[in-house]
Amino acid sequence: MNEADTKSPPLRPTEGQLALAEAIARGEERSGSEIRRVPASVYTDPDHFLREKTALFDRLPQVLCPSALLPEPGMAVPHDATGRPLLITRDAEGTAHVFLNVCRHRGTRLVEGADVQCAKRLVCPYHAWTYRLDGKLLALPRPETFPGMDKGDYGLVELPSCEAGGLIWFAPVEGADFTDARKLGEDLDTFGTRDLVLFRRKLHTVKGNWKLIMDAFLESYHVTRLHAQTIGPFFKDGVTSGDQIGPHQRSAVGRLEEMEGVDLTDMAALRRVVTFAYQLLPATIIIPSPDYLNVMVLMPQAHDLTLVEDFMLIPEAPATEKARDHWERSWALLDGGVFASEDFRAAELGQQGLSTGAVPELTLGTLEGGVHRFHEIVEEALRAVN
């Protein structure tokens, strides 16, 4: 068998991805066709935020992290930023779980800190009740002092979860439907997301409404302007196309490279001329660059405060200092430059301005149709629970 026979076949775009790319190549932009408006109150009203929390973040499936955060069996990481004490684990069989990070004995927090831990079992720091990473109660000291107790009834409280396309999702309530998450996973698999490794992870605090952050990734009108000193020069101005996968939006923006003669069915070649972006309901953004991928999970804390965890995923762990320096530059460009210094800063400036009441509604042009559609989707979710 020669070397060519051992190589994996090239990744191919899905039909939906290819359709967006071909539309850009033909100059057929898929965006809005008229001016739209969004009330400023959806960003500034605390009561509106509470309704969103109930309808979206307390009910719908949502991304917690990329699979690459827990790459091997026998790993666990606490997660508190959703407002619930969660514990994400990967058990001995490699299956991901999401539990409440609470011992079933006396309600003590089971795992402290916020870092990923490697462990075959989880031991409560109070009375040493011990659990497997699949949530089952393994052992407890002095079991004879709990006469008649069935350990099978005292496993960790598990929440519905799903791992698809290199992402770990969870839902706060029973009966969650992960169909759209799995469908979206088919798209993400075309970027090789399941096999990527985590290079960097950072939690940002943004003093702005969560939708102002989402808005920045739902339109290309700002790209060559806000990002003029970073990534703006790599893109054509406003050449964009978009559609939906269930309630999740998918968009594509044309890069400066010419598309003529490019095999758009080869995902590696396609990523050099088109940048895709995914805006997942309720609040996750995925940006696949030509050779790496960023996952940003937004976790609203108040109507004017949002935590954003940014994960950078790369094809393989850097084996040399030169490779590490390459990825460090990419991380600094996007996380520190584009996201933190530009997109998040714009969200904070927007919150400051809208909070004055000077602008009662936002005016959206034809290149900002994705923003208006996202707000329609959010409003549909609000009406569904009212």
Tab-separated table of C-alpha atoms in Angstrom, residues 118-369:
chain	number	residue	atom	x	y	z
A	118	CYS	CA	-8.311	13.813	34.676
A	119	ALA	CA	-9.881	11.305	37.040
A	120	LYS	CA	-11.392	7.842	36.992
A	121	ARG	CA	-13.809	8.796	39.757
A	122	LEU	CA	-15.267	11.846	41.486
A	123	VAL	CA	-14.993	12.104	45.267
A	124	CYS	CA	-17.091	14.508	47.311
A	125	PRO	CA	-14.794	16.652	49.499
A	126	TYR	CA	-17.243	16.525	52.445
A	127	HIS	CA	-18.048	12.863	53.152
A	128	ALA	CA	-16.163	11.140	50.314
A	129	TRP	CA	-19.162	9.767	48.466
A	130	THR	CA	-17.566	8.520	45.250
A	131	TYR	CA	-19.028	8.536	41.744
A	132	ARG	CA	-18.009	7.132	38.388
A	133	LEU	CA	-17.795	9.525	35.454
A	134	ASP	CA	-21.032	8.091	34.080
A	135	GLY	CA	-22.711	9.468	37.208
A	136	LYS	CA	-23.281	6.202	39.075
A	137	LEU	CA	-22.621	6.172	42.822
A	138	LEU	CA	-19.641	3.852	43.209
A	139	ALA	CA	-19.020	3.810	46.964
A	140	LEU	CA	-19.600	5.638	50.246
A	141	PRO	CA	-17.890	5.376	53.649
A	142	ARG	CA	-19.679	3.371	56.329
A	143	PRO	CA	-22.464	2.088	54.066
A	144	GLU	CA	-23.977	0.195	57.009
A	145	THR	CA	-25.059	3.545	58.460
A	146	PHE	CA	-27.487	3.955	55.538
A	147	PRO	CA	-29.622	0.821	56.060
A	148	GLY	CA	-31.749	-0.144	53.091
A	149	MET	CA	-30.283	2.477	50.765
A	150	ASP	CA	-29.946	1.446	47.109
A	151	LYS	CA	-26.857	3.072	45.560
A	152	GLY	CA	-28.595	2.904	42.193
A	153	ASP	CA	-31.020	5.582	43.382
A	154	TYR	CA	-28.268	8.043	44.256
A	155	GLY	CA	-26.430	8.695	41.018
A	156	LEU	CA	-25.656	12.247	39.966
A	157	VAL	CA	-28.528	14.249	38.485
A	158	GLU	CA	-27.992	14.098	34.724
A	159	LEU	CA	-29.307	16.655	32.261
A	160	PRO	CA	-30.192	15.874	28.642
A	161	SER	CA	-27.131	16.209	26.415
A	162	CYS	CA	-25.920	15.469	22.911
A	163	GLU	CA	-22.509	15.337	21.266
A	164	ALA	CA	-22.576	16.087	17.559
A	165	GLY	CA	-20.203	17.682	15.075
A	166	GLY	CA	-17.510	18.136	17.692
A	167	LEU	CA	-19.772	20.069	20.088
A	168	ILE	CA	-21.264	19.106	23.450
A	169	TRP	CA	-24.833	20.366	23.884
A	170	PHE	CA	-27.109	20.246	26.903
A	171	ALA	CA	-30.681	21.199	27.725
A	172	PRO	CA	-31.948	22.454	31.105
A	173	VAL	CA	-35.227	20.509	30.859
A	174	GLU	CA	-36.304	16.975	30.057
A	175	GLY	CA	-37.691	16.108	26.661
A	176	ALA	CA	-35.243	18.270	24.715
A	177	ASP	CA	-35.102	17.710	20.950
A	178	PHE	CA	-31.535	17.582	19.623
A	179	THR	CA	-32.558	16.886	15.998
A	180	ASP	CA	-31.323	20.269	14.751
A	181	ALA	CA	-28.086	19.916	16.711
A	182	ARG	CA	-27.377	16.607	14.984
A	183	LYS	CA	-28.293	18.038	11.576
A	184	LEU	CA	-25.951	20.945	12.194
A	185	GLY	CA	-23.298	18.412	13.183
A	186	GLU	CA	-23.262	17.141	9.599
A	187	ASP	CA	-22.124	20.594	8.495
A	188	LEU	CA	-19.476	20.876	11.190
A	189	ASP	CA	-18.096	17.446	10.342
A	190	THR	CA	-17.032	18.875	6.971
A	191	PHE	CA	-14.501	21.027	8.850
A	192	GLY	CA	-13.097	17.936	10.587
A	193	THR	CA	-14.299	19.355	13.900
A	194	ARG	CA	-14.450	15.975	15.636
A	195	ASP	CA	-10.687	15.523	15.182
A	196	LEU	CA	-9.516	19.034	16.046
A	197	VAL	CA	-7.549	19.714	19.235
A	198	LEU	CA	-7.932	22.594	21.651
A	199	PHE	CA	-5.154	25.193	21.423
A	200	ARG	CA	-6.481	28.033	23.568
A	201	ARG	CA	-9.529	28.827	25.714
A	202	LYS	CA	-10.406	32.202	27.234
A	203	LEU	CA	-13.390	33.658	29.088
A	204	HIS	CA	-14.257	37.260	28.204
A	205	THR	CA	-16.510	39.618	30.156
A	206	VAL	CA	-18.438	41.908	27.809
A	207	LYS	CA	-20.488	44.800	29.182
A	208	GLY	CA	-23.156	44.493	26.545
A	209	ASN	CA	-26.353	42.653	25.700
A	210	TRP	CA	-25.773	39.181	24.313
A	211	LYS	CA	-27.666	39.957	21.097
A	212	LEU	CA	-25.352	42.860	20.289
A	213	ILE	CA	-22.530	40.309	20.195
A	214	MET	CA	-24.559	37.899	18.062
A	215	ASP	CA	-25.487	40.747	15.709
A	216	ALA	CA	-21.838	41.332	14.810
A	217	PHE	CA	-21.606	37.814	13.384
A	218	LEU	CA	-24.920	37.995	11.512
A	219	GLU	CA	-23.910	40.587	8.918
A	220	SER	CA	-20.902	41.440	6.762
A	221	TYR	CA	-21.620	45.183	6.462
A	222	HIS	CA	-19.085	45.951	9.192
A	223	VAL	CA	-16.279	43.606	8.156
A	224	THR	CA	-14.147	45.897	5.978
A	225	ARG	CA	-14.830	48.837	8.322
A	226	LEU	CA	-14.684	47.694	11.958
A	227	HIS	CA	-11.973	45.179	11.054
A	228	ALA	CA	-10.029	47.479	8.714
A	229	GLN	CA	-6.790	46.971	10.676
A	230	THR	CA	-7.121	43.195	11.169
A	231	ILE	CA	-9.086	40.823	8.905
A	232	GLY	CA	-11.058	43.339	6.838
A	233	PRO	CA	-8.525	43.442	3.966
A	234	PHE	CA	-9.007	39.694	3.394
A	235	PHE	CA	-12.685	40.004	2.451
A	236	LYS	CA	-14.838	41.392	-0.335
A	237	ASP	CA	-17.154	44.125	0.878
A	238	GLY	CA	-20.613	42.760	1.625
A	239	VAL	CA	-20.385	39.675	-0.624
A	240	THR	CA	-22.418	37.306	1.487
A	241	SER	CA	-25.020	34.584	1.424
A	242	GLY	CA	-26.996	32.876	4.188
A	243	ASP	CA	-29.718	30.407	5.139
A	244	GLN	CA	-30.876	28.322	8.128
A	245	ILE	CA	-30.562	24.855	9.622
A	246	GLY	CA	-33.661	24.683	11.785
A	247	PRO	CA	-33.465	27.759	14.046
A	248	HIS	CA	-29.713	28.101	13.496
A	249	GLN	CA	-28.304	30.456	10.877
A	250	ARG	CA	-25.512	29.680	8.460
A	251	SER	CA	-23.728	32.342	6.444
A	252	ALA	CA	-20.865	32.584	3.970
A	253	VAL	CA	-18.716	35.600	3.116
A	254	GLY	CA	-16.532	35.913	0.036
A	255	ARG	CA	-12.805	36.364	0.568
A	256	LEU	CA	-10.607	38.384	-1.796
A	257	GLU	CA	-9.228	35.287	-3.504
A	258	GLU	CA	-10.794	34.624	-6.897
A	259	MET	CA	-13.244	31.720	-6.982
A	260	GLU	CA	-12.893	30.990	-10.698
A	261	GLY	CA	-11.279	27.611	-11.244
A	262	VAL	CA	-11.545	26.597	-7.568
A	263	ASP	CA	-12.989	23.145	-6.870
A	264	LEU	CA	-15.771	24.170	-4.495
A	265	THR	CA	-16.510	20.525	-3.685
A	266	ASP	CA	-13.120	20.294	-1.929
A	267	MET	CA	-13.669	21.830	1.518
A	268	ALA	CA	-9.993	22.750	1.975
A	269	ALA	CA	-10.051	24.696	-1.292
A	270	LEU	CA	-13.459	26.178	-0.511
A	271	ARG	CA	-12.291	27.520	2.876
A	272	ARG	CA	-9.553	29.518	1.131
A	273	VAL	CA	-12.109	31.547	-0.865
A	274	VAL	CA	-15.185	31.537	1.397
A	275	THR	CA	-15.466	31.952	5.167
A	276	PHE	CA	-18.497	30.335	6.756
A	277	ALA	CA	-20.027	31.414	10.048
A	278	TYR	CA	-22.665	29.732	12.187
A	279	GLN	CA	-24.954	31.553	14.587
A	280	LEU	CA	-26.606	28.934	16.788
A	281	LEU	CA	-29.724	29.561	18.819
A	282	PRO	CA	-29.633	30.667	21.491
A	283	ALA	CA	-26.112	32.052	21.672
A	284	THR	CA	-23.144	30.267	20.088
A	285	ILE	CA	-20.966	31.455	17.218
A	286	ILE	CA	-18.702	29.236	15.123
A	287	ILE	CA	-16.115	30.734	12.771
A	288	PRO	CA	-14.089	28.296	10.618
A	289	SER	CA	-10.991	30.086	9.316
A	290	PRO	CA	-9.008	28.512	6.460
A	291	ASP	CA	-6.941	26.296	8.781
A	292	TYR	CA	-8.497	26.509	12.261
A	293	LEU	CA	-11.840	27.059	13.971
A	294	ASN	CA	-13.199	29.247	16.767
A	295	VAL	CA	-16.195	28.352	18.913
A	296	MET	CA	-17.627	31.189	21.008
A	297	VAL	CA	-20.218	30.322	23.640
A	298	LEU	CA	-22.196	33.320	24.929
A	299	MET	CA	-23.605	33.093	28.451
A	300	PRO	CA	-25.767	36.132	29.331
A	301	GLN	CA	-25.584	37.257	32.968
A	302	ALA	CA	-27.823	40.345	32.750
A	303	HIS	CA	-29.391	42.516	30.068
A	304	ASP	CA	-26.098	44.431	29.808
A	305	LEU	CA	-23.519	41.791	30.775
A	306	THR	CA	-22.382	38.698	28.877
A	307	LEU	CA	-19.670	36.113	29.416
A	308	VAL	CA	-18.122	34.790	26.201
A	309	GLU	CA	-15.900	31.712	26.216
A	310	ASP	CA	-13.739	31.478	23.122
A	311	PHE	CA	-12.190	28.161	22.110
A	312	MET	CA	-9.613	27.902	19.312
A	313	LEU	CA	-9.360	24.472	17.687
A	314	ILE	CA	-6.477	23.434	15.417
A	315	PRO	CA	-5.769	20.333	13.304
A	316	GLU	CA	-3.095	18.863	15.587
A	317	ALA	CA	-1.050	19.765	18.635
A	318	PRO	CA	1.962	21.888	17.606
A	319	ALA	CA	5.078	19.722	17.436
A	320	THR	CA	7.602	22.542	17.045
A	321	GLU	CA	8.136	26.073	18.335
A	322	LYS	CA	7.578	27.354	14.794
A	323	ALA	CA	4.178	25.652	14.680
A	324	ARG	CA	3.289	26.980	18.128
A	325	ASP	CA	4.278	30.515	17.126
A	326	HIS	CA	2.038	30.234	14.058
A	327	TRP	CA	-1.002	29.326	16.136
A	328	GLU	CA	-0.179	31.901	18.801
A	329	ARG	CA	-0.275	34.601	16.127
A	330	SER	CA	-3.610	33.315	14.852
A	331	TRP	CA	-5.012	33.264	18.393
A	332	ALA	CA	-3.808	36.795	19.080
A	333	LEU	CA	-5.280	38.029	15.786
A	334	LEU	CA	-8.788	36.677	16.309
A	335	ASP	CA	-9.347	36.370	20.061
A	336	GLY	CA	-7.492	39.463	21.158
A	337	GLY	CA	-7.651	41.576	18.021
A	338	VAL	CA	-10.839	40.862	16.070
A	339	PHE	CA	-13.146	39.556	18.800
A	340	ALA	CA	-12.094	41.333	21.997
A	341	SER	CA	-10.794	44.633	20.631
A	342	GLU	CA	-13.301	45.060	17.804
A	343	ASP	CA	-16.497	42.949	17.956
A	344	PHE	CA	-16.865	42.928	21.755
A	345	ARG	CA	-15.828	46.570	21.975
A	346	ALA	CA	-18.491	47.458	19.387
A	347	ALA	CA	-21.080	45.612	21.492
A	348	GLU	CA	-20.106	47.587	24.581
A	349	LEU	CA	-20.230	50.886	22.684
A	350	GLY	CA	-23.624	49.903	21.297
A	351	GLN	CA	-24.929	49.163	24.779
A	352	GLN	CA	-23.689	52.534	26.013
A	353	GLY	CA	-25.394	54.354	23.175
A	354	LEU	CA	-28.689	52.483	23.203
A	355	SER	CA	-28.983	52.871	26.968
A	356	THR	CA	-29.323	56.644	26.517
A	357	GLY	CA	-32.612	56.198	24.674
A	358	ALA	CA	-31.363	58.423	21.830
A	359	VAL	CA	-32.064	55.688	19.259
A	360	PRO	CA	-35.505	54.093	19.837
A	361	GLU	CA	-34.959	51.500	17.124
A	362	LEU	CA	-32.092	50.102	15.075
A	363	THR	CA	-32.223	50.575	11.305
A	364	LEU	CA	-30.947	47.568	9.342
A	365	GLY	CA	-29.940	47.698	5.690
A	366	THR	CA	-30.068	44.942	3.097
A	367	LEU	CA	-26.657	43.587	4.167
A	368	GLU	CA	-28.017	43.094	7.698
A	369	GLY	CA	-30.888	40.747	6.920
